[in-house]
Amino acid sequence: MSLLITNISELVTNDPATGSGDLLGVRTDAAVVLNDGVVEWVGAAADAPAADEVFDAQGRAVLPGFVDSHSHLVFAGDRALEFQARMAGESYAAGGIRTTVAATRAATDDELAAGVARHVEEMRRQGTTTLEIKSGYGLSVVDEARSLEVARRFTDETTFLGAHVVAPEYADDPAAYVELVTGPMLEAAAPHARWIDVFCERGAFDEDQARAILAAGAAVGLKGRLHANQLGEGPGVALAAELGLTAVDHCTYLTDDDVHALRDAGTVATLLPGVEFSTRHPYPSGRRLIDAGVTVALASDCNPGSCYTSSLPFCIALAVREMGMTPGEAVWAATAGGAAALGRTDVGRVVPGARADLQLLDAPTHVHLAYRPGVPLVAHTWSA
């Protein structure tokens, strides 16, 4: 059944072929037709074809659904006390992940799935229609596999992150844990994953370990991505560029060489400003990356420890206020940029043939996402 959405004040298409000359491919006084889960037609409202049903946008803005390319939704437990301690002056370190590991291992599959469902619905109410979900709070063969099985119920963009931190029972023998991750754990996890990820950071995994884990994943068909340069300068971003990974996430502390390597490799820099908000670390410079020609994505990094937000509108507002990005650049990064970070061309755009994933704002333009921070502006979503 076809649906005509008309009387759109501003339609963000992310399509440079519109001829509008702007990054977002904005059309005004626009309409769009959805049919059988795809965008069938885009153009001026006055030229819109007939459809089975009509939705009047009442002079409001329509955007592609947000593409959240980095989240950790399969977990149990709560780390509010850890957040409270950070706000009182304690520093963030990767070791807090082990608190969530204990709670996640103790939870049933149904309990984990209920938590994911709650957060996915929370994201949808805030405009997210495509998301990636990582494992990483099981850190055992059984618990990593079942985490991915749960995640796969909600998205095809699942990531094996057995290399989040060294499991507590291997604290004195990290080499043995890397052997576990690249052997039995990978074998159990791979059928449920599209991606493999490593936290390449002090307190987690070094460059050689990350390289070995990514190579093992590639050998069984998993595409690679990295957490890198969150806590300080390090080798992770350069490694991601060297290996030609689709994306590398965090990118908070970058050298000029890191920036140039990302640009030359075409690796997407996924920025996670909710993390800096929640850890009081310096924000990465989106402006520096964009001016250098690096493709930038924005994602939530929703997790119970370092960033417990599911709101990409909040991340857009932070990117504009704290990272030197314009509202248009931030919206592009949370839609088309997120799609690029997942190697996708069927989402993050409103063009004929794309998935029918859109959102309606209770506002006349996309600028209001940053102009009115904290306000629930998403009035409706459509998702194929």
C-alpha angles and dihedrals in degrees: 000000000000124000126200115205107195143165090052112167093200126008114195106206102165084218115132089194090075087084091226090126095224131110094248098049090231121198121191126208085018142160136197133197122214122196133171093349098310139088106260103178139007127187149094116339090233090060098044117136123231119273137185092252135019128212117194110214089194095221096311132132125265122200136174111272113266117263109216105197099180127048139135104206102150102088144106131215135036134265101191091128089057090052090048090052092051091051087053091056108275116134126243119247131175093244093082087078089078090067090062092044091062093050093045094051089052094051124092122238090252091053092049092047091050090054093049091048091052093051095043090054089047089054093047091054086057096051104269113138101161124042143170120221125198132202116217106124096082102057092181129089094252097040096046091050094048091046089057092045088056093045092050089062088069107033143008089222098086125155129202107223103171084139094067094114132331109282112253094244089058096046091119095044112040091163090062090050091053087052089052092049093049093043128032096003094052091046091054095042103042097077089060100042140073096187140037122211137185131197097228100189142107108285091029127046131339128222096269092048091047092049092051094048094048090048091052090050093048090052090062095042103265118140116231134238133160145215102219146159094013099128099029144325112312146143099275101091093046089048091052090052093045091053093044093237117183093238144356118204135218099015090179098145113041135166121213088255090055091053093048091047092053091049094048094046095045089231113157116239106218110202120202107194093172087070093057090047090053098041100035091234119144114276118247116247110251088179093059092051096045093047088052091054098254118146108240129202129186121214137169103235085206106196136138096249120039100016123013099180127111094185119112090179087061090049090050091053091049092048091053096043100038109019104048096248125139118235089253093051091048093050090048090050092052093049117023091018092054089049090052090051088058095043090246130143098172096071135046092048137078103219133123109285096023121119114276093248110139141144133211118217123209086228137075097243143019090250089079090071087074098024092059104036117188094018116123097238100160105102099173142355132206118202131180 
